[in-house]
PDB file of C-alpha atoms in Angstrom:
ATOM      1  CA  ARG A 126     -30.344 -48.548-128.794  1.00 46.00           C
ATOM      2  CA  ASN A 127     -33.843 -47.481-129.622  1.00 49.00           C
ATOM      3  CA  SER A 128     -35.766 -44.415-128.561  1.00 50.00           C
ATOM      4  CA  ASN A 129     -39.327 -43.145-128.524  1.00 50.00           C
ATOM      5  CA  ILE A 130     -40.560 -39.567-128.384  1.00 49.00           C
ATOM      6  CA  SER A 131     -44.104 -38.859-127.155  1.00 47.00           C
ATOM      7  CA  THR A 132     -45.846 -35.565-126.575  1.00 48.00           C
ATOM      8  CA  HIS A 133     -47.952 -35.027-123.474  1.00 52.00           C
ATOM      9  CA  GLY A 134     -50.209 -32.314-122.127  1.00 54.00           C
ATOM     10  CA  GLU A 135     -48.883 -28.842-121.409  1.00 66.00           C
ATOM     11  CA  ASN A 136     -46.179 -29.115-124.097  1.00 79.00           C
ATOM     12  CA  THR A 137     -44.054 -31.737-122.367  1.00 85.00           C
ATOM     13  CA  VAL A 138     -42.198 -34.398-124.328  1.00 85.00           C
ATOM     14  CA  LEU A 139     -41.279 -37.824-122.971  1.00 87.00           C
ATOM     15  CA  LEU A 140     -37.987 -39.216-124.275  1.00 89.00           C
ATOM     16  CA  GLN A 141     -37.620 -42.961-123.772  1.00 89.00           C
ATOM     17  CA  THR A 142     -34.611 -45.077-124.604  1.00 89.00           C
ATOM     18  CA  THR A 143     -34.308 -48.858-124.687  1.00 89.00           C
ATOM     19  CA  LEU A 144     -31.033 -50.763-124.554  1.00 90.00           C
ATOM     20  CA  THR A 145     -31.089 -54.149-126.245  1.00 90.00           C
ATOM     21  CA  ASN A 146     -28.639 -57.019-126.315  1.00 89.00           C
ATOM     22  CA  GLY A 147     -29.450 -58.752-129.567  1.00 90.00           C
ATOM     23  CA  THR A 148     -33.236 -59.037-129.472  1.00 93.00           C
ATOM     24  CA  THR A 149     -33.470 -58.941-125.655  1.00 93.00           C
ATOM     25  CA  THR A 150     -34.342 -55.699-123.864  1.00 93.00           C
ATOM     26  CA  VAL A 151     -31.848 -55.025-121.061  1.00 93.00           C
ATOM     27  CA  THR A 152     -33.724 -54.296-117.813  1.00 90.00           C
ATOM     28  CA  SER A 153     -31.033 -54.815-115.169  1.00 94.00           C
ATOM     29  CA  GLY A 154     -27.347 -54.091-114.864  1.00 94.00           C
ATOM     30  CA  VAL A 155     -27.653 -50.890-116.884  1.00 95.00           C
ATOM     31  CA  THR A 156     -27.287 -47.307-115.662  1.00 95.00           C
ATOM     32  CA  TYR A 157     -28.549 -44.227-117.501  1.00 96.00           C
ATOM     33  CA  GLN A 158     -27.487 -40.585-117.503  1.00 97.00           C
ATOM     34  CA  TRP A 159     -29.254 -37.893-119.527  1.00 96.00           C
ATOM     35  CA  SER A 160     -27.484 -34.674-120.439  1.00 96.00           C
ATOM     36  CA  LYS A 161     -28.336 -31.451-122.236  1.00 94.00           C
ATOM     37  CA  TYR A 162     -26.155 -29.618-124.756  1.00 93.00           C
ATOM     38  CA  VAL A 163     -25.265 -26.225-123.252  1.00 92.00           C
ATOM     39  CA  SER A 164     -22.582 -23.760-124.370  1.00 91.00           C
ATOM     40  CA  GLY A 165     -20.721 -26.209-126.585  1.00 93.00           C
ATOM     41  CA  ALA A 166     -20.780 -29.305-124.367  1.00 94.00           C
ATOM     42  CA  TYR A 167     -23.178 -31.868-122.913  1.00 95.00           C
ATOM     43  CA  GLN A 168     -23.873 -31.302-119.218  1.00 96.00           C
ATOM     44  CA  ASN A 169     -25.399 -34.029-117.055  1.00 97.00           C
ATOM     45  CA  ILE A 170     -28.889 -33.479-115.678  1.00 96.00           C
ATOM     46  CA  ALA A 171     -28.361 -34.595-112.082  1.00 95.00           C
ATOM     47  CA  SER A 172     -31.789 -36.136-111.479  1.00 93.00           C
ATOM     48  CA  ALA A 173     -32.111 -37.770-114.921  1.00 96.00           C
ATOM     49  CA  THR A 174     -30.816 -41.294-114.339  1.00 96.00           C
ATOM     50  CA  SER A 175     -33.555 -43.541-115.735  1.00 95.00           C
ATOM     51  CA  ALA A 176     -34.432 -44.724-119.237  1.00 94.00           C
ATOM     52  CA  ASN A 177     -36.977 -41.864-119.508  1.00 93.00           C
ATOM     53  CA  LEU A 178     -36.672 -38.087-119.505  1.00 93.00           C
ATOM     54  CA  THR A 179     -39.628 -35.710-119.417  1.00 90.00           C
ATOM     55  CA  VAL A 180     -38.667 -32.502-121.206  1.00 90.00           C
ATOM     56  CA  THR A 181     -40.663 -29.508-120.029  1.00 88.00           C
ATOM     57  CA  PRO A 182     -40.912 -26.106-121.735  1.00 85.00           C
ATOM     58  CA  SER A 183     -38.566 -24.609-119.115  1.00 87.00           C
ATOM     59  CA  MET A 184     -35.813 -26.976-120.313  1.00 88.00           C
ATOM     60  CA  VAL A 185     -35.922 -25.664-123.908  1.00 86.00           C
ATOM     61  CA  ASP A 186     -35.189 -22.135-125.086  1.00 79.00           C
ATOM     62  CA  SER A 187     -35.960 -22.366-128.800  1.00 78.00           C
ATOM     63  CA  VAL A 188     -33.978 -25.508-129.633  1.00 82.00           C
ATOM     64  CA  ALA A 189     -32.425 -28.084-127.309  1.00 86.00           C
ATOM     65  CA  SER A 190     -30.396 -31.247-127.715  1.00 90.00           C
ATOM     66  CA  PHE A 191     -30.459 -34.089-125.206  1.00 92.00           C
ATOM     67  CA  ARG A 192     -28.294 -37.205-125.007  1.00 93.00           C
ATOM     68  CA  CYS A 193     -28.653 -40.406-123.038  1.00 93.00           C
ATOM     69  CA  ASN A 194     -25.617 -42.452-122.039  1.00 94.00           C
ATOM     70  CA  ALA A 195     -26.202 -46.030-120.921  1.00 93.00           C
ATOM     71  CA  VAL A 196     -23.494 -48.057-119.228  1.00 95.00           C
ATOM     72  CA  TYR A 197     -23.823 -51.820-119.597  1.00 94.00           C
ATOM     73  CA  GLY A 198     -21.210 -54.538-119.382  1.00 93.00           C
ATOM     74  CA  GLY A 199     -18.447 -51.983-118.821  1.00 94.00           C
ATOM     75  CA  LYS A 200     -19.214 -50.115-122.053  1.00 94.00           C
ATOM     76  CA  THR A 201     -20.915 -46.747-122.573  1.00 94.00           C
ATOM     77  CA  TYR A 202     -23.539 -46.385-125.307  1.00 91.00           C
ATOM     78  CA  SER A 203     -24.710 -42.908-126.363  1.00 89.00           C
ATOM     79  CA  HIS A 204     -27.906 -41.890-128.101  1.00 77.00           C
ATOM     80  CA  LEU A 205     -28.953 -38.396-129.166  1.00 71.00           C
ATOM     81  CA  ASP A 206     -32.662 -37.771-128.908  1.00 58.00           C
ATOM     82  CA  LEU A 207     -33.865 -34.249-129.463  1.00 57.00           C
TER      83      LEU A 207
END
């Protein structure tokens, strides 16, 4: 899995993840779920189910950690981003 981090206006950050199968980018048959590390465990962000997550200042106290799980072909792949 690959990821990109881009900053946008008003201190937002766009996290993007890409799932590949060999050299081919997977665009169908994959589901995504982003989560945030809170109080010792990752908690799913209910509305964050695409390959992208826009992190706003209200989502970060001083430091925050986000993870994306992708399910493809019956397997779960995890990637930590921020």
